[in-house]
């Protein structure tokens, strides 16, 4: 039961924020048992830290976990992009184009949350077109901390426009049935070097959100 997990991922509950089991049970009108179960699950996923003598807190974003998650995601999604380019039909291309248009509209309206949802849907749909929709579930598990980091990058000037341009390149390759081009475009989109170069900038803006322990 994921009572408030999305709030951790969306940064509505910020890293380091205290979490009250009793308050959540009261807010959602449930007993404390399902809340406790949700807290334990989110702790297993690395989103909550439980300190028996101090309390429960939204975990800080572990810097050391980000590069590995990106490497794993990049390898998997390059494969799904390649397969999608081999298999995509006209109707599936239209679906991807409509999702990309949603991203453009969200950017124009400066709605970062809507953009992030459309971004997720774009990548999930590529996995579906590839014929392996379950892969996206695996990727979501891998990138849980990367998502929180990425949400901090969205307000940076020009960042969303850059992401959209990269999505356009991916879609162009899939739309022309160019497996190699789609894989390369996805690898460029999920480049580890750029992630590492941006971390210090974002960390300087929000130092309290990150855990630097190795």
CSV table of C-alpha atoms in Angstrom, one decimal:
chain,number,residue,atom,x,y,z
A,1,UNK,CA,0.0,0.0,0.0
A,2,UNK,CA,1.8,3.1,-1.3
A,3,UNK,CA,0.0,5.8,0.8
A,4,UNK,CA,2.5,8.6,0.4
A,5,UNK,CA,5.4,7.1,-1.7
A,6,UNK,CA,4.6,9.3,-4.7
A,7,UNK,CA,5.0,12.4,-2.5
A,8,UNK,CA,8.6,11.2,-1.7
A,9,UNK,CA,9.3,10.7,-5.4
A,10,UNK,CA,7.7,14.0,-6.4
A,11,UNK,CA,9.6,15.9,-3.7
A,12,UNK,CA,6.3,17.1,-2.1
A,13,UNK,CA,7.9,15.5,0.9
A,14,UNK,CA,11.5,16.8,0.7
A,15,UNK,CA,14.6,14.9,1.7
A,16,UNK,CA,15.2,15.1,5.4
A,17,UNK,CA,11.6,15.9,6.2
A,18,UNK,CA,10.2,14.1,9.3
A,19,UNK,CA,7.3,11.7,8.7
A,20,UNK,CA,4.6,11.0,11.3
A,21,UNK,CA,2.9,7.6,11.2
A,22,UNK,CA,0.0,8.9,13.3
A,23,UNK,CA,-0.5,12.0,11.1
A,24,UNK,CA,-0.6,10.0,7.9
A,25,UNK,CA,-3.1,7.6,9.4
A,26,UNK,CA,-5.3,10.5,10.4
A,27,UNK,CA,-5.0,12.3,7.0
A,28,UNK,CA,-6.0,9.2,5.0
A,29,UNK,CA,-8.5,7.9,7.5
A,30,UNK,CA,-6.9,4.5,7.9
A,31,UNK,CA,-5.5,2.5,10.8
A,32,UNK,CA,-1.8,2.7,11.6
A,33,UNK,CA,-1.2,-0.8,10.4
A,34,UNK,CA,-1.3,-0.2,6.6
A,35,UNK,CA,0.7,3.0,7.2
A,36,UNK,CA,3.4,1.1,9.1
A,37,UNK,CA,3.5,-1.5,6.3
A,38,UNK,CA,3.9,1.3,3.7
A,39,UNK,CA,6.7,2.9,5.7
A,40,UNK,CA,8.6,-0.4,5.9
A,41,UNK,CA,8.2,-0.9,2.2
A,42,UNK,CA,9.4,2.6,1.4
A,43,UNK,CA,12.3,2.1,3.7
A,44,UNK,CA,13.2,-1.1,1.8
A,45,UNK,CA,13.1,1.0,-1.4
A,46,UNK,CA,15.4,3.6,0.1
A,47,UNK,CA,12.9,6.4,0.2
A,48,UNK,CA,12.5,6.5,4.0
A,49,UNK,CA,15.1,6.3,6.8
A,50,UNK,CA,13.8,4.8,10.1
A,51,UNK,CA,15.7,5.7,13.3
A,52,UNK,CA,14.1,3.9,16.3
A,53,UNK,CA,15.1,6.5,18.8
A,54,UNK,CA,14.7,9.6,16.6
A,55,UNK,CA,11.9,9.1,14.1
A,56,UNK,CA,11.1,8.5,10.4
A,57,UNK,CA,12.6,10.8,7.7
A,58,UNK,CA,12.4,11.1,4.0
A,59,UNK,CA,15.8,9.8,2.9
A,60,UNK,CA,18.3,12.2,1.3
A,61,UNK,CA,19.4,11.5,-2.3
A,62,UNK,CA,22.5,9.2,-2.2
A,63,UNK,CA,25.0,10.8,-4.5
A,64,UNK,CA,27.0,7.5,-4.9
A,65,UNK,CA,23.9,5.6,-6.1
A,66,UNK,CA,23.1,7.9,-9.0
A,67,UNK,CA,25.9,6.9,-11.5
A,68,UNK,CA,25.2,3.2,-11.2
A,69,UNK,CA,21.5,3.7,-11.7
A,70,UNK,CA,22.1,5.7,-14.8
A,71,UNK,CA,24.5,3.2,-16.3
A,72,UNK,CA,22.0,0.4,-15.8
A,73,UNK,CA,19.1,2.5,-17.2
A,74,UNK,CA,21.1,3.6,-20.2
A,75,UNK,CA,22.0,0.1,-21.2
A,76,UNK,CA,18.5,-1.2,-20.9
A,77,UNK,CA,16.8,1.7,-22.6
A,78,UNK,CA,19.3,1.7,-25.5
A,79,UNK,CA,18.1,-1.9,-26.1
A,80,UNK,CA,14.4,-1.0,-25.9
A,81,UNK,CA,14.9,1.9,-28.3
A,82,UNK,CA,16.6,-0.4,-30.8
A,83,UNK,CA,13.8,-2.9,-30.6
A,84,UNK,CA,11.2,-0.2,-30.8
A,85,UNK,CA,12.8,1.0,-34.0
A,86,UNK,CA,12.6,-2.5,-35.4
A,87,UNK,CA,9.0,-3.1,-34.5
A,88,UNK,CA,7.2,0.3,-34.5
A,89,UNK,CA,4.1,0.6,-36.7
A,90,UNK,CA,2.4,3.9,-37.8
A,91,UNK,CA,-0.1,3.9,-35.0
A,92,UNK,CA,2.5,3.5,-32.4
A,93,UNK,CA,4.6,6.3,-33.9
A,94,UNK,CA,1.5,8.5,-33.7
A,95,UNK,CA,1.1,7.7,-30.0
A,96,UNK,CA,4.7,8.7,-29.3
A,97,UNK,CA,4.3,11.9,-31.3
A,98,UNK,CA,1.2,12.8,-29.2
A,99,UNK,CA,3.2,12.2,-26.0
A,100,UNK,CA,6.0,14.4,-27.2
A,101,UNK,CA,3.5,17.1,-28.0
A,102,UNK,CA,2.3,16.9,-24.4
A,103,UNK,CA,5.8,17.5,-23.3
A,104,UNK,CA,6.1,20.6,-25.5
A,105,UNK,CA,2.8,21.9,-24.1
A,106,UNK,CA,3.9,21.3,-20.6
A,107,UNK,CA,7.1,23.2,-21.2
A,108,UNK,CA,5.3,26.1,-22.8
A,109,UNK,CA,3.0,26.3,-19.8
A,110,UNK,CA,6.0,25.9,-17.4
A,111,UNK,CA,4.3,22.9,-15.8
A,112,UNK,CA,7.2,20.8,-14.6
A,113,UNK,CA,5.1,18.1,-13.0
A,114,UNK,CA,3.1,17.6,-16.2
A,115,UNK,CA,6.3,17.5,-18.2
A,116,UNK,CA,7.7,14.8,-15.9
A,117,UNK,CA,4.6,12.6,-16.2
A,118,UNK,CA,4.7,12.9,-20.0
A,119,UNK,CA,8.5,12.2,-19.9
A,120,UNK,CA,7.9,9.0,-18.0
A,121,UNK,CA,5.1,8.0,-20.4
A,122,UNK,CA,7.3,8.5,-23.4
A,123,UNK,CA,10.0,6.1,-22.1
A,124,UNK,CA,7.4,3.6,-20.9
A,125,UNK,CA,5.7,3.6,-24.3
A,126,UNK,CA,9.0,3.0,-26.0
A,127,UNK,CA,9.4,-0.2,-23.9
A,128,UNK,CA,5.8,-1.1,-24.8
A,129,UNK,CA,6.5,-0.6,-28.6
A,130,UNK,CA,9.7,-2.7,-28.2
A,131,UNK,CA,7.4,-5.6,-27.0
A,132,UNK,CA,8.7,-5.6,-23.4
A,133,UNK,CA,6.5,-3.4,-21.3
A,134,UNK,CA,7.6,-5.1,-18.1
A,135,UNK,CA,11.1,-3.6,-18.6
A,136,UNK,CA,9.8,-0.2,-17.6
A,137,UNK,CA,8.8,-1.6,-14.2
A,138,UNK,CA,12.3,-2.8,-13.7
A,139,UNK,CA,13.7,0.6,-14.8
A,140,UNK,CA,11.5,2.4,-12.3
A,141,UNK,CA,12.9,0.4,-9.5
A,142,UNK,CA,16.4,1.1,-10.6
A,143,UNK,CA,16.0,4.9,-11.1
A,144,UNK,CA,14.0,5.8,-7.9
A,145,UNK,CA,16.7,8.2,-6.6
A,146,UNK,CA,17.6,9.5,-10.1
A,147,UNK,CA,14.0,10.6,-10.5
A,148,UNK,CA,14.2,12.7,-7.4
A,149,UNK,CA,17.5,14.2,-8.6
A,150,UNK,CA,16.0,14.9,-12.1
A,151,UNK,CA,13.0,16.8,-10.6
A,152,UNK,CA,15.5,19.2,-9.1
A,153,UNK,CA,17.0,19.8,-12.6
A,154,UNK,CA,13.8,20.6,-14.4
A,155,UNK,CA,13.6,24.3,-13.2
A,156,UNK,CA,17.1,24.9,-14.7
A,157,UNK,CA,16.8,27.3,-17.6
A,158,UNK,CA,16.7,25.5,-21.0
A,159,UNK,CA,16.9,22.0,-19.5
A,160,UNK,CA,13.4,20.8,-20.5
A,161,UNK,CA,13.8,22.2,-24.0
A,162,UNK,CA,17.0,20.2,-24.3
A,163,UNK,CA,15.3,17.0,-23.1
A,164,UNK,CA,12.5,17.5,-25.7
A,165,UNK,CA,15.0,17.9,-28.5
A,166,UNK,CA,16.7,14.7,-27.5
A,167,UNK,CA,13.3,12.9,-27.4
A,168,UNK,CA,12.7,14.2,-30.9
A,169,UNK,CA,15.9,12.6,-32.0
A,170,UNK,CA,14.9,9.3,-30.5
A,171,UNK,CA,11.5,9.4,-32.0
A,172,UNK,CA,12.9,10.4,-35.4
A,173,UNK,CA,15.1,7.3,-35.4
A,174,UNK,CA,12.3,5.0,-34.2
A,175,UNK,CA,9.9,6.5,-36.8
A,176,UNK,CA,12.3,5.8,-39.7
A,177,UNK,CA,13.0,2.2,-38.4
A,178,UNK,CA,16.6,3.0,-37.6
A,179,UNK,CA,17.6,0.7,-34.7
A,180,UNK,CA,21.2,1.8,-34.5
A,181,UNK,CA,20.2,5.5,-34.6
A,182,UNK,CA,17.6,5.0,-31.9
A,183,UNK,CA,20.0,3.3,-29.6
A,184,UNK,CA,22.7,6.0,-30.1
A,185,UNK,CA,20.1,8.7,-29.5
A,186,UNK,CA,18.9,7.1,-26.3
A,187,UNK,CA,22.5,6.6,-25.1
A,188,UNK,CA,23.2,10.3,-25.7
A,189,UNK,CA,20.0,11.2,-23.9
A,190,UNK,CA,21.0,9.2,-20.8
A,191,UNK,CA,24.6,10.2,-20.8
A,192,UNK,CA,26.4,9.6,-17.5
A,193,UNK,CA,29.0,12.3,-18.1
A,194,UNK,CA,26.3,15.0,-18.2
A,195,UNK,CA,24.7,13.6,-15.1
A,196,UNK,CA,28.0,13.9,-13.2
A,197,UNK,CA,28.7,17.4,-14.5
A,198,UNK,CA,25.2,18.6,-13.3
A,199,UNK,CA,25.3,17.0,-9.9
A,200,UNK,CA,27.7,19.6,-8.3
A,201,UNK,CA,25.5,22.5,-9.6
A,202,UNK,CA,22.3,21.0,-8.3
A,203,UNK,CA,24.0,20.0,-5.0
A,204,UNK,CA,25.2,23.6,-4.5
A,205,UNK,CA,21.6,24.8,-4.8
A,206,UNK,CA,20.1,22.2,-2.6
A,207,UNK,CA,22.9,20.8,-0.4
A,208,UNK,CA,20.4,19.7,2.3
A,209,UNK,CA,18.8,17.2,-0.1
A,210,UNK,CA,21.8,15.0,-0.7
A,211,UNK,CA,23.7,12.3,1.2
A,212,UNK,CA,27.4,12.3,0.3
A,213,UNK,CA,28.4,9.2,2.2
A,214,UNK,CA,30.0,6.4,0.2
